PDB file of C-alpha atoms and ligand atoms in Angstrom:
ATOM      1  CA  UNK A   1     102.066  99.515  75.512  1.00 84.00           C
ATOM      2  CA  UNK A   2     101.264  96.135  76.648  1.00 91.00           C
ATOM      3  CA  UNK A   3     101.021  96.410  80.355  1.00 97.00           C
ATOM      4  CA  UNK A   4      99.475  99.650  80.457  1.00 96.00           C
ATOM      5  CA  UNK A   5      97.306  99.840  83.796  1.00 94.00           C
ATOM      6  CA  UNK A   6      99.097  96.672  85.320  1.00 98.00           C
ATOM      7  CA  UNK A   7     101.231  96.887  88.420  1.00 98.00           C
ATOM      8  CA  UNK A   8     104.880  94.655  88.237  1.00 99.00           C
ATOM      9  CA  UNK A   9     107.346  94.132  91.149  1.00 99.00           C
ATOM     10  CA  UNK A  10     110.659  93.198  90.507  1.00 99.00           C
ATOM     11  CA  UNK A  11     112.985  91.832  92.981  1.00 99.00           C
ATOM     12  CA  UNK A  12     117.287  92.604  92.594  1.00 98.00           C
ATOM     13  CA  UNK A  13     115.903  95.353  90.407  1.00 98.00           C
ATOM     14  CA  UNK A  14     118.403  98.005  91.915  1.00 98.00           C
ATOM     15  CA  UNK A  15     121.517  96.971  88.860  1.00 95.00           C
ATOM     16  CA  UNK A  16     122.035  94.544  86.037  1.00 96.00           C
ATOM     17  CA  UNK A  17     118.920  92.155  84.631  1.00 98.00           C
ATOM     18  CA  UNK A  18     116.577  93.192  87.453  1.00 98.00           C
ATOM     19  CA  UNK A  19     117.057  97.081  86.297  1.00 98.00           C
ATOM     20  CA  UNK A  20     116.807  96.178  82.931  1.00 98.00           C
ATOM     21  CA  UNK A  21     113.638  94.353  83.286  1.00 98.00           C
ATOM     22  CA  UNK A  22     111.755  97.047  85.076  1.00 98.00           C
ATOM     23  CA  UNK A  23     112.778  99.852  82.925  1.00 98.00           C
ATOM     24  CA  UNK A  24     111.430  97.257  80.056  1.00 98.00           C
ATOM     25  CA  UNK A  25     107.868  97.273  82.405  1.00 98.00           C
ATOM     26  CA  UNK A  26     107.902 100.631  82.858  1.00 98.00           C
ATOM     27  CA  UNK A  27     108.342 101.131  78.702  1.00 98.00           C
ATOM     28  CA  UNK A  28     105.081  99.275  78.197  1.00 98.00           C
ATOM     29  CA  UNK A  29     102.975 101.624  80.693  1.00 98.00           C
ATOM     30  CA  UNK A  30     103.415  99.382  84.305  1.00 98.00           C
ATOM     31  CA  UNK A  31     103.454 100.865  87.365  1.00 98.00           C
ATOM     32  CA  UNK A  32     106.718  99.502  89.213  1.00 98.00           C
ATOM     33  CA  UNK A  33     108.191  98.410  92.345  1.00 98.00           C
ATOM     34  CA  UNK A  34     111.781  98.501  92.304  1.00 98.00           C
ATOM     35  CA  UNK A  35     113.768  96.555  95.044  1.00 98.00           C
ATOM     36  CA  UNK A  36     117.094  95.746  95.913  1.00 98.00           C
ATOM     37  CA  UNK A  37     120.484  96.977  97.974  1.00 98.00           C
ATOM     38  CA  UNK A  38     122.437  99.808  96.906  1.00 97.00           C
ATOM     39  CA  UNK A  39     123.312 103.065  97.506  1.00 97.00           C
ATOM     40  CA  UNK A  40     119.815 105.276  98.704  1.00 98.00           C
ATOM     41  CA  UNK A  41     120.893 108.643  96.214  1.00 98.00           C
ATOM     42  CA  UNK A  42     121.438 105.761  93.166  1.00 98.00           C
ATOM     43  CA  UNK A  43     118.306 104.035  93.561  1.00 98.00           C
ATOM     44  CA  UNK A  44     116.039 107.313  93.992  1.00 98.00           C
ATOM     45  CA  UNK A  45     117.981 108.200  90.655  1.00 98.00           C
ATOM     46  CA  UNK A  46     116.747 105.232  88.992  1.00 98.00           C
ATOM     47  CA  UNK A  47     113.314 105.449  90.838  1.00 98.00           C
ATOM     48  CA  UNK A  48     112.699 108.930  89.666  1.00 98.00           C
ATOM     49  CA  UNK A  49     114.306 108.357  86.247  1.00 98.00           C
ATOM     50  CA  UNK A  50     111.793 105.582  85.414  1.00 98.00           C
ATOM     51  CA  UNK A  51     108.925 107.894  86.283  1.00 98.00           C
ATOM     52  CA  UNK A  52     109.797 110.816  84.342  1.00 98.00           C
ATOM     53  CA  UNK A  53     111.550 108.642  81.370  1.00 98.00           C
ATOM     54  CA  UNK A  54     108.422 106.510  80.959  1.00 98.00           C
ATOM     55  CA  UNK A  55     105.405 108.501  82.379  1.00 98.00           C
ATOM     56  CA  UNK A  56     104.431 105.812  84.638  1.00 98.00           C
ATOM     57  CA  UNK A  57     104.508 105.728  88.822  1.00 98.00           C
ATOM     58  CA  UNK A  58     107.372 103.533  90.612  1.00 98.00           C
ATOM     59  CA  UNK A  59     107.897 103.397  94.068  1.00 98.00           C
ATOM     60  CA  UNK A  60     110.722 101.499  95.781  1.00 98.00           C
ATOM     61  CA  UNK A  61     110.628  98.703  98.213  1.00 98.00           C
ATOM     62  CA  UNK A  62     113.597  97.979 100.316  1.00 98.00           C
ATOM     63  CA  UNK A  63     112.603  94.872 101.666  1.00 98.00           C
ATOM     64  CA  UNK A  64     115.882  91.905 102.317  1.00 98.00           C
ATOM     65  CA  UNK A  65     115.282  89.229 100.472  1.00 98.00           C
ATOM     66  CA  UNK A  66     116.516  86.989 103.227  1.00 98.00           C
ATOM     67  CA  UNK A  67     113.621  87.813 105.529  1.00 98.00           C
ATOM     68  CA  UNK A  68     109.997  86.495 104.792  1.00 98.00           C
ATOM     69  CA  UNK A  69     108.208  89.464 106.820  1.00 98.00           C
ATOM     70  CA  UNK A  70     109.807  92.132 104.527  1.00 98.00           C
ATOM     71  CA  UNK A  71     108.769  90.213 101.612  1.00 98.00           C
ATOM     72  CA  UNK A  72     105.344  90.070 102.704  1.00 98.00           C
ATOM     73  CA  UNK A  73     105.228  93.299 103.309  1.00 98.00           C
ATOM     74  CA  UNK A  74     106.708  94.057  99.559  1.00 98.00           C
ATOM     75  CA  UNK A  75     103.871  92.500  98.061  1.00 98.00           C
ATOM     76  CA  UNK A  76     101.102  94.528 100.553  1.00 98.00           C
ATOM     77  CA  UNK A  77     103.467  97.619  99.689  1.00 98.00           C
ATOM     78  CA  UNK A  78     102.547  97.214  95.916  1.00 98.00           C
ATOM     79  CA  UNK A  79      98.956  95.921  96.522  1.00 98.00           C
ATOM     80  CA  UNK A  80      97.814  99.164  98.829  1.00 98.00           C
ATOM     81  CA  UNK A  81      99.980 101.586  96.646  1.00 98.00           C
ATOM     82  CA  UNK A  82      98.520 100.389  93.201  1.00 98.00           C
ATOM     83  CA  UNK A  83      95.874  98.310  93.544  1.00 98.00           C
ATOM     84  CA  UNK A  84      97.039  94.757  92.239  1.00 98.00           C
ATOM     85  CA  UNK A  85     100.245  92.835  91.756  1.00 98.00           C
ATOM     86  CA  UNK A  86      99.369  91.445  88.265  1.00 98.00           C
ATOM     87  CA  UNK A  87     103.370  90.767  87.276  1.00 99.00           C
ATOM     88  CA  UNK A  88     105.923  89.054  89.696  1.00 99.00           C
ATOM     89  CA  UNK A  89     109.566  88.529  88.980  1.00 99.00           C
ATOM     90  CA  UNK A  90     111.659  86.786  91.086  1.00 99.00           C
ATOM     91  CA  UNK A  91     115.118  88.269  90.424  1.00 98.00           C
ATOM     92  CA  UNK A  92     117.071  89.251  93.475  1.00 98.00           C
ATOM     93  CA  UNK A  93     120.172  86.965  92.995  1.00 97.00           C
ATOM     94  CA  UNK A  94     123.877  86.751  94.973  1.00 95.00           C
ATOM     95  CA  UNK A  95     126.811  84.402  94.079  1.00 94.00           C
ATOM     96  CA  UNK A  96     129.372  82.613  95.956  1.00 94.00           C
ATOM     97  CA  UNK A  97     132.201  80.582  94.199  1.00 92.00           C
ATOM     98  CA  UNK A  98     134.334  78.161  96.787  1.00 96.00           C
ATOM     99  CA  UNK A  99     135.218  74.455  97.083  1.00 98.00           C
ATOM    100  CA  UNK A 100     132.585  72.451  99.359  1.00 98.00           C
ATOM    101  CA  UNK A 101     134.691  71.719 101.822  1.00 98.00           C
ATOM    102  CA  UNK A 102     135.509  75.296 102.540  1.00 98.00           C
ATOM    103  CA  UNK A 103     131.948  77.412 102.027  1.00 98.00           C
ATOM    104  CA  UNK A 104     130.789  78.981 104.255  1.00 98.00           C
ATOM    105  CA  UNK A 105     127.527  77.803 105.902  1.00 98.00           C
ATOM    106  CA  UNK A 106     126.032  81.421 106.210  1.00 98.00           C
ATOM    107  CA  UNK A 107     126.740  82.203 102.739  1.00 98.00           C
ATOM    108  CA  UNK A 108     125.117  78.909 101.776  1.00 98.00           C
ATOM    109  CA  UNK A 109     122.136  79.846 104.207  1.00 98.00           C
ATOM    110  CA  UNK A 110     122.434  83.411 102.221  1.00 98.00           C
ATOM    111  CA  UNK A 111     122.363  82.278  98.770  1.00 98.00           C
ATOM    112  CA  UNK A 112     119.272  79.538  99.180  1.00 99.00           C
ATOM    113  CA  UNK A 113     117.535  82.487 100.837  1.00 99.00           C
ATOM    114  CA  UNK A 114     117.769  85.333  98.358  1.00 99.00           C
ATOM    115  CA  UNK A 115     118.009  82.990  95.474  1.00 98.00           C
ATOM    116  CA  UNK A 116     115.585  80.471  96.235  1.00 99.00           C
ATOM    117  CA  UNK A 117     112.951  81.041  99.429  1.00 99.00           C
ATOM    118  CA  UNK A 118     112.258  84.441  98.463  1.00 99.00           C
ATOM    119  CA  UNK A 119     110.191  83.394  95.200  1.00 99.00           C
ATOM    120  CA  UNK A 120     108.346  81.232  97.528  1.00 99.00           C
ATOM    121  CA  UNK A 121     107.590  83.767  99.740  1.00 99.00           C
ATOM    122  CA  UNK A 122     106.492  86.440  97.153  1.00 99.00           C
ATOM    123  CA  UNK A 123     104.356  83.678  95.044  1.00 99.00           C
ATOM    124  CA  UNK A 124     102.791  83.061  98.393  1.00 98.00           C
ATOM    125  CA  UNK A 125     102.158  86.642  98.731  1.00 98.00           C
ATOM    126  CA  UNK A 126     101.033  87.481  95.318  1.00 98.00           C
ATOM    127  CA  UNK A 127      98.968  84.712  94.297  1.00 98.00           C
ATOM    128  CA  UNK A 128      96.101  85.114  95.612  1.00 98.00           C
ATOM    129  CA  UNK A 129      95.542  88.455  94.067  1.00 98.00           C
ATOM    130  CA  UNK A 130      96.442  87.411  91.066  1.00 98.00           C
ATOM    131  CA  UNK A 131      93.830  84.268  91.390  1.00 98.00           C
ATOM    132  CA  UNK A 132      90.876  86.773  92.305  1.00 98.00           C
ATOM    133  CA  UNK A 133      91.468  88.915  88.632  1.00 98.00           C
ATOM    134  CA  UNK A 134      92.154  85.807  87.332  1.00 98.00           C
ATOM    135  CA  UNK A 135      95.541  87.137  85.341  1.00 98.00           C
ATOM    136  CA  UNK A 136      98.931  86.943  86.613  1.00 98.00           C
ATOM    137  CA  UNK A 137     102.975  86.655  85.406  1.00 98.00           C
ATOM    138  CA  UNK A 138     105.278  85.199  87.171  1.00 99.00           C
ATOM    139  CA  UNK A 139     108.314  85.304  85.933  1.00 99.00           C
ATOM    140  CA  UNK A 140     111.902  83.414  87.742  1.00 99.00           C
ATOM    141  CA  UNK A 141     115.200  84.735  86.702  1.00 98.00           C
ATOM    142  CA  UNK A 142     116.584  81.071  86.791  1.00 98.00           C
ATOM    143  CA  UNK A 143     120.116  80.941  85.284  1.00 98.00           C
ATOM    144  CA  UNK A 144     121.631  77.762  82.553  1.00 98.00           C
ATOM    145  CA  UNK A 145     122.908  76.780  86.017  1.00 98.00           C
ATOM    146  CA  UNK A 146     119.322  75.771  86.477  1.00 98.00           C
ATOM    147  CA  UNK A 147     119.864  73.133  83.948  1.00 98.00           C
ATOM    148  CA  UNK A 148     123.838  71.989  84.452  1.00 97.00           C
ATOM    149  CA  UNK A 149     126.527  73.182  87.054  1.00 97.00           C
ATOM    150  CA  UNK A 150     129.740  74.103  87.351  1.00 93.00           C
ATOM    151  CA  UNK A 151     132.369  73.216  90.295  1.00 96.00           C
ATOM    152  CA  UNK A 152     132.631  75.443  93.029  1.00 96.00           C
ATOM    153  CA  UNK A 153     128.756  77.046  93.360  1.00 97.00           C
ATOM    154  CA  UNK A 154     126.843  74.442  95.194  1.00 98.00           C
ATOM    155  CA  UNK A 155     125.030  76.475  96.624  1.00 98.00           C
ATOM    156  CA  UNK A 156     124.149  78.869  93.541  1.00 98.00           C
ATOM    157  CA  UNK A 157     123.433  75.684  91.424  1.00 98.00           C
ATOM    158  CA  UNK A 158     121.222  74.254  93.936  1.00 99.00           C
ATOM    159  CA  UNK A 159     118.997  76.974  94.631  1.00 99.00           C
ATOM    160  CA  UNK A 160     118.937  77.712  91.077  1.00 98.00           C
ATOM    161  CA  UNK A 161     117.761  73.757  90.168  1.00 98.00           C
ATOM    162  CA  UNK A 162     115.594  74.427  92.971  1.00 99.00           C
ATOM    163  CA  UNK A 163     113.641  77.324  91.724  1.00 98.00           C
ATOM    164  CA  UNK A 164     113.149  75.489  87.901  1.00 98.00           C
ATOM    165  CA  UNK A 165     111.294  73.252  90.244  1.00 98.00           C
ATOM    166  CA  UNK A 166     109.083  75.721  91.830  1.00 99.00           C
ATOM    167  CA  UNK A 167     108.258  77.073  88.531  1.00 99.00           C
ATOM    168  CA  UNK A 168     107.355  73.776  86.854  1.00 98.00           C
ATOM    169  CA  UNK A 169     104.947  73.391  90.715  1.00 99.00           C
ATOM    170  CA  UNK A 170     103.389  76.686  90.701  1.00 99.00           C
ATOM    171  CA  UNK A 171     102.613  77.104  86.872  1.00 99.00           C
ATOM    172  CA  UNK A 172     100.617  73.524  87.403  1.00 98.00           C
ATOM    173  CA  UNK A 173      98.895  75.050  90.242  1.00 98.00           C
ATOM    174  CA  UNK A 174      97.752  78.081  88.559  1.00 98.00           C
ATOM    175  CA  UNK A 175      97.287  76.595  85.489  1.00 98.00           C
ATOM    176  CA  UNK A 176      93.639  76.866  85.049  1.00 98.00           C
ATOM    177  CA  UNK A 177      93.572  80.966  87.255  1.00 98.00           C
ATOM    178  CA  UNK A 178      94.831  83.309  84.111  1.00 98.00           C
ATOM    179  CA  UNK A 179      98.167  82.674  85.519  1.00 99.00           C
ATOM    180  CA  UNK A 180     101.909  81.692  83.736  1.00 99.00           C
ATOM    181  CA  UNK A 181     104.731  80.926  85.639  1.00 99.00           C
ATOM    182  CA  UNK A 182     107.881  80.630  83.608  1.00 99.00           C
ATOM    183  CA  UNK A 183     111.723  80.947  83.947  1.00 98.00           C
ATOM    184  CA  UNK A 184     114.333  82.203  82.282  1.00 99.00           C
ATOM    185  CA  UNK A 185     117.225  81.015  81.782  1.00 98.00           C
ATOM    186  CA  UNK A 186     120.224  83.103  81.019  1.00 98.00           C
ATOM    187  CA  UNK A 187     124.451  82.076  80.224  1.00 96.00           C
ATOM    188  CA  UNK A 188     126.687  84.842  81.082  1.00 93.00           C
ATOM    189  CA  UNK A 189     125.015  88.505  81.191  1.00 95.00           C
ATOM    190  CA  UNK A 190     127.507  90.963  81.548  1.00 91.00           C
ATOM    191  CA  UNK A 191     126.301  92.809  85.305  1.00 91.00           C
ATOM    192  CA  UNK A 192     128.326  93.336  88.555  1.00 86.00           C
ATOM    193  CA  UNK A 193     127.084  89.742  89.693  1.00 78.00           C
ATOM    194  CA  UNK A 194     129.546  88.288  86.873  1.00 86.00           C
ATOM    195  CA  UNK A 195     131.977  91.192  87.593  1.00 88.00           C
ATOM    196  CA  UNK A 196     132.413  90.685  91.088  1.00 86.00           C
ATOM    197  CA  UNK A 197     132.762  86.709  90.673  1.00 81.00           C
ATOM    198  CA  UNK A 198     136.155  86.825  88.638  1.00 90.00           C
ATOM    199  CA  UNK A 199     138.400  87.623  91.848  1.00 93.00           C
ATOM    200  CA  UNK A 200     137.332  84.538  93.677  1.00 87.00           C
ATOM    201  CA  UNK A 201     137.715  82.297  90.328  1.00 88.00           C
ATOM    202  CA  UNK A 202     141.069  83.701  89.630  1.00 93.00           C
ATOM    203  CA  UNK A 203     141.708  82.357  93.061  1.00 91.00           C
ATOM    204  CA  UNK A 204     139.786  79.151  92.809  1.00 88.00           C
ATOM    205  CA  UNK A 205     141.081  77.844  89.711  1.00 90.00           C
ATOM    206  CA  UNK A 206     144.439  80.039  89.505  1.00 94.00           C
ATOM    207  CA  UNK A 207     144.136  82.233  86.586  1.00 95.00           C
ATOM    208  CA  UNK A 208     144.336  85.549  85.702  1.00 95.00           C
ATOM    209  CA  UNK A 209     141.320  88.045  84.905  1.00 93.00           C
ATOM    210  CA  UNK A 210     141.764  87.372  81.032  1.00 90.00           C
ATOM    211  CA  UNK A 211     141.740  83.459  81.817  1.00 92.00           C
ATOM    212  CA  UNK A 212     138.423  83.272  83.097  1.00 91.00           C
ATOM    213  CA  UNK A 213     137.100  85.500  80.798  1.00 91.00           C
ATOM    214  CA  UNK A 214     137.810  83.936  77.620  1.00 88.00           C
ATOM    215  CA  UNK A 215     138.610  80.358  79.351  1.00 89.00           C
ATOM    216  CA  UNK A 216     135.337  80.193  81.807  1.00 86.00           C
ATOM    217  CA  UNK A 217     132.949  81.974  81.239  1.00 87.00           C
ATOM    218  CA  UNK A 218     132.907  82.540  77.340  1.00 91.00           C
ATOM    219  CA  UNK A 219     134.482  78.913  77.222  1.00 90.00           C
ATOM    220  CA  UNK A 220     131.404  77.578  77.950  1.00 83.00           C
ATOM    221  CA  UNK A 221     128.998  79.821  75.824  1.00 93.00           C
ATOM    222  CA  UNK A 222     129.482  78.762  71.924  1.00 94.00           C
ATOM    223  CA  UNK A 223     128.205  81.969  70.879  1.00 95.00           C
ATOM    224  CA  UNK A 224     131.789  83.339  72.473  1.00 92.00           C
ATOM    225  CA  UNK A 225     129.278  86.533  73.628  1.00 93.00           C
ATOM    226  CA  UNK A 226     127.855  87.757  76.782  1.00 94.00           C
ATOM    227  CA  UNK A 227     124.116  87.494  76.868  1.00 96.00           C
ATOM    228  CA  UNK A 228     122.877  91.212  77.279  1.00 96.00           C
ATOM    229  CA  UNK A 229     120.229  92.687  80.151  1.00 97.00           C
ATOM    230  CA  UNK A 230     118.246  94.095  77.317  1.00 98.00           C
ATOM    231  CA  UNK A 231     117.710  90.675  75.829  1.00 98.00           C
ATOM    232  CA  UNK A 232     116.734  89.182  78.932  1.00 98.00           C
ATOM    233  CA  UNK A 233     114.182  92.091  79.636  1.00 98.00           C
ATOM    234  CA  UNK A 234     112.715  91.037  76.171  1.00 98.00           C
ATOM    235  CA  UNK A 235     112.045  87.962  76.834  1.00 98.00           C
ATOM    236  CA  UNK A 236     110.174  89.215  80.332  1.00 99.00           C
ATOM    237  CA  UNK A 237     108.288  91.138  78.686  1.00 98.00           C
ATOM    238  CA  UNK A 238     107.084  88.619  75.945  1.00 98.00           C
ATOM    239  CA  UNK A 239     106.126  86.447  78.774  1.00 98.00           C
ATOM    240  CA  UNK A 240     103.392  89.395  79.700  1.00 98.00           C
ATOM    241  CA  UNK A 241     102.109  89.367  76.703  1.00 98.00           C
ATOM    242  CA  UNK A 242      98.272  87.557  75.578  1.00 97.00           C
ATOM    243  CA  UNK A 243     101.001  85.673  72.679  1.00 98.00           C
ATOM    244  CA  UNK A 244     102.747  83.743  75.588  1.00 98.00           C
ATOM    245  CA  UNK A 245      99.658  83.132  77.519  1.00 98.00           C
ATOM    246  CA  UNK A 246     100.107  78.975  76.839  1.00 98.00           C
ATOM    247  CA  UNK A 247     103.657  79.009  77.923  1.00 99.00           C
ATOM    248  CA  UNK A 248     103.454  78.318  81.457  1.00 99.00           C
ATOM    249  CA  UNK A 249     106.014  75.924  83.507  1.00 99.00           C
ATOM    250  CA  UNK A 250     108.759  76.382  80.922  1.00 98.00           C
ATOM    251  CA  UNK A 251     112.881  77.076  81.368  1.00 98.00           C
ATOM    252  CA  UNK A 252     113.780  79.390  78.540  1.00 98.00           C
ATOM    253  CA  UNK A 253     117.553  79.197  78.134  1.00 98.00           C
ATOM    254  CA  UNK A 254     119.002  82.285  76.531  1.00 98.00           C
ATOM    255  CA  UNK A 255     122.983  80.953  76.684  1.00 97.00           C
ATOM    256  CA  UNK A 256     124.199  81.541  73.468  1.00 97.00           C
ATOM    257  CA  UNK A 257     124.004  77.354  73.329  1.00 97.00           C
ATOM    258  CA  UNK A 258     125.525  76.554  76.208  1.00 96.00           C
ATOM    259  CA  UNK A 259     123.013  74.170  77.761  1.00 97.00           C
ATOM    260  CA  UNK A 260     122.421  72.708  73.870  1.00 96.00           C
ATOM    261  CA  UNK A 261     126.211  70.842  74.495  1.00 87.00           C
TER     262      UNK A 261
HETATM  263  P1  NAD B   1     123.316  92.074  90.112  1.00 87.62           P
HETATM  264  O1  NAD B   1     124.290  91.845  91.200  1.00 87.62           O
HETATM  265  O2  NAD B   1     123.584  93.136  89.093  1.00 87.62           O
HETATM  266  O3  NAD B   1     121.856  92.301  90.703  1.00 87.62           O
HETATM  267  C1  NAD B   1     121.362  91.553  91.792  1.00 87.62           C
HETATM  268  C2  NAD B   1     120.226  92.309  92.414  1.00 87.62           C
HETATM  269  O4  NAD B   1     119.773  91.565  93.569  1.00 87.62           O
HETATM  270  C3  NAD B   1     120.645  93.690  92.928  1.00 87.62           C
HETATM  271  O5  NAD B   1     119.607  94.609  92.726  1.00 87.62           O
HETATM  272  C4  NAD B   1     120.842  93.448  94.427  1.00 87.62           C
HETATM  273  O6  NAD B   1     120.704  94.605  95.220  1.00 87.62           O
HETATM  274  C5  NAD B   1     119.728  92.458  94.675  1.00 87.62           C
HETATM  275  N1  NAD B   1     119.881  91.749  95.950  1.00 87.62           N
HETATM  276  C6  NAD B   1     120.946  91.071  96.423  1.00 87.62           C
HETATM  277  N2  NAD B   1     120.714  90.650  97.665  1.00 87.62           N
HETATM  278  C7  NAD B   1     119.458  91.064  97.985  1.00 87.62           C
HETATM  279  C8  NAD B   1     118.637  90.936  99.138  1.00 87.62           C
HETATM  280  N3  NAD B   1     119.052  90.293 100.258  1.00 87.62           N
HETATM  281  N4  NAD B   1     117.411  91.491  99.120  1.00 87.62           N
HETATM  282  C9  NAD B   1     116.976  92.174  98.026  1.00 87.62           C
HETATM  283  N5  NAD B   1     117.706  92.315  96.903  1.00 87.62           N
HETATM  284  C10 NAD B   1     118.929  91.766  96.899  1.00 87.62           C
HETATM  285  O7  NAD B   1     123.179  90.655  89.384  1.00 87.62           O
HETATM  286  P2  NAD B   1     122.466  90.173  88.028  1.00 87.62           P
HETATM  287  O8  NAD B   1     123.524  89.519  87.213  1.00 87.62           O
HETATM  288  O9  NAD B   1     121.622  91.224  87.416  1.00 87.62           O
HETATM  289  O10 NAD B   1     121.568  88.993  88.621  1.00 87.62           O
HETATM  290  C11 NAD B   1     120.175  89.028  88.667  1.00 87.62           C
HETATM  291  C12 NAD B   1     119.651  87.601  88.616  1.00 87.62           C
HETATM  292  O11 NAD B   1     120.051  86.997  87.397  1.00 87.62           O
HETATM  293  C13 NAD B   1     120.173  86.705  89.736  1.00 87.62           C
HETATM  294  O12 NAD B   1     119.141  85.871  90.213  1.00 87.62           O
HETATM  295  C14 NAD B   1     121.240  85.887  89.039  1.00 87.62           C
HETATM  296  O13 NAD B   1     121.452  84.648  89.667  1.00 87.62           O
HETATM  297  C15 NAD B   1     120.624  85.735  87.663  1.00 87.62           C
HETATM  298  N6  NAD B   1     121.561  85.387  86.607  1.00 87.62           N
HETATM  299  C16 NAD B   1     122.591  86.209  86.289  1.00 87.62           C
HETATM  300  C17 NAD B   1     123.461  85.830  85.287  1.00 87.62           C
HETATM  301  C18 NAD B   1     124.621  86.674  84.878  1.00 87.62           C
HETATM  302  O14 NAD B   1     125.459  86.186  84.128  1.00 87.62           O
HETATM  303  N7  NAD B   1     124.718  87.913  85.308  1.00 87.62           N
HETATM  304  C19 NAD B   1     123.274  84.619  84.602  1.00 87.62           C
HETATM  305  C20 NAD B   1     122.212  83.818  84.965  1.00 87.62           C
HETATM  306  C21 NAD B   1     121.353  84.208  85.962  1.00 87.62           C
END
C-alpha cells in the first residue's frame, strides 16, 4: 500500500478515468476526495463503496469546477478533514465538438474553465501544503490532444495544449520542494465523455455511429483498441510512487501510438 496515510483529491472523479483513479488511491490506503456532477444517490454509492471496499475514509466534494471559490474551498475541505493534500489530480474534463464558426462562446468559456483554469486554481490551493511537508503529486489528466488536434474541438484542444504547459511551469517551480507534476496523456478511453461525443460527430462529419467508431476514433489509434480507465489509474498511481520521484514536467502518452504517427 503505497499511499497509506496520504490524503488524494481527485477532480471529475464521479465516472470514467477520474473514478477509476480514486478507487486505484483508495487501493493503496489514501484517504479520498471524490468530486464531480452526477446523480447525489450514485455518488454516495461510490463514496461509501470506496470506504467499505478499501478500508480507507472518502468524503465527497461537490465543488463546480467552473468557479474558483468552490475550488478553494475543495482543497480547505480536504486539508481540515484529513490533515494534508499530499496528491492532486486535475481530472474534471467536458467536451464540445463543432465547427469554429458555429461554437458556442459559453461552451468555449465552459470547456477552458473546467478543463484548464481549474488545475490552476487547485495547484494554487494545494501547493503550499504540499511545499511545507516537502512531498507532493500532481498529476494532469491531459489527453494526446495535448500533443496534436483534431478539427472541430478548439476549444478542447486548446485548453488541453494549455494545461501540458502548466505542467511543464509548475513541475519547474516545485522542482527542488519534494514535488512532481506530470501529465498524462491518454487516446481514446472508453467513458461517457467519448460516449456522449459520437452524436455530435455523426452530425459534424455525417456518419453513422459505426463510422466514427471504427473510422475516428479507432482510425486514429494504431493499436485499433480503446485505452482502458484501469490503465490510466496505473499509471497515476506509479506517478505516487518514490520510483517516479525524477519524473516531473513530463506528458506520458498512453494512445495505443497515436501521437508516435
Ligand atoms: P467523464 O465524462 O466520464 O468524467 C468527467 C468527470 O468530470 C465527471 O466526474 C464529471 O462530473 C466531472 N465534471 C464535469 N464538469 C464538471 C464541473 N464543472 N465541476 C466538477 N466536475 C465536473 O469523462 P472521462 O473520459 O473520464 O474524462 C476525464 C478526463 O480525461 C477529462 O479531462 C478528459 O478530457 C480526459 N480524457 C479523456 C479521454 C477519453 O477518451 N475518455 C481521452 C483523453 C483525455
Amino acid at each position: 500500500m503505497t499511499l497509506k496515510s496520504k490524503t488524494a483529491v481527485v477532480t471529475g472523479s464521479t465516472s470514467g478515468i477520474g473514478l477509476a483513479i480514486a478507487r486505484a488511491f483508495a487501493k493503496e490506503g489514501a484517504s479520498v476526495v471524490i468530486n464531480g456532477m452526477g446523480d447525489a444517490a450514485e455518488i454516495e454509492k461510490e463514496r461509501a463503496g470506496i470506504e467499505k471496499e478499501f478500508g480507507v475514509k472518502a468524503i465527497y466534494s461537490p465543488a463546480d469546477m467552473t468557479k474558483p471559490d468552490e475550488i478553494a474551498a475543495m482543497i480547505a475541505l480536504a486539508e481540515k478533514t484529513f490533515g494534508s493534500v499530499d496528491v492532486l489530480v486535475n481530472n474534471a474534463g467536458i467536451q464540445f465538438v463543432s465547427p469554429v464558426e458555429e461554437f458556442p462562446i459559453e461552451k468555449w468559456n465552459q470547456i477552458l474553465a473546467i478543463n484548464l483554469s481549474s488545475a490552476f486554481h487547485t495547484i494554487r490551493a494545494a501547493v503550499p501544503g504540499m511545499k511545507a511537508r516537502k512531498w507532493g503529486r500532481i498529476i494532469n489528466t491531459a489527453s494526446a490532444h495535448s500533443l496534436i488536434a483534431s478539427p472541430f474541438k478548439s476549444a478542447y484542444v486548446a485548453a488541453k495544449h494549455g494545461i501540458a504547459g502548466l505542467t511543464k511551469t509548475i513541475a519547474l517551480e516545485t522542482a527542488t520542494h519534494g514535488i512532481t507534476v506530470n501529465c498524462i496523456s491518454p487516446g481514446y478511453v472508453w467513458t461517457p465523455l467519448v460516449e456522449r461525443q459520437i452524436p455530435d460527430t455523426m452530425k459534424a462529419r455525417g456518419l453513422t455511429k459505426e463510422q466514427v467508431i471504427n473510422d475516428v476514433l479507432l482510425e486514429a489509434q494504431p493499436t485499433k483498441q480503446f485505452v482502458t480507465v484501469d490503465q490510466v489509474a496505473a499509471l497515476a498511481v506509479f506517478l505516487t510512487t518514490d520510483a517516479a520521484s525524477q519524473i516531473t514536467g513530463a506528458n506520458l502518452s498512453m494512445d495505443g501510438g497515436w501521437t508516435a504517427g
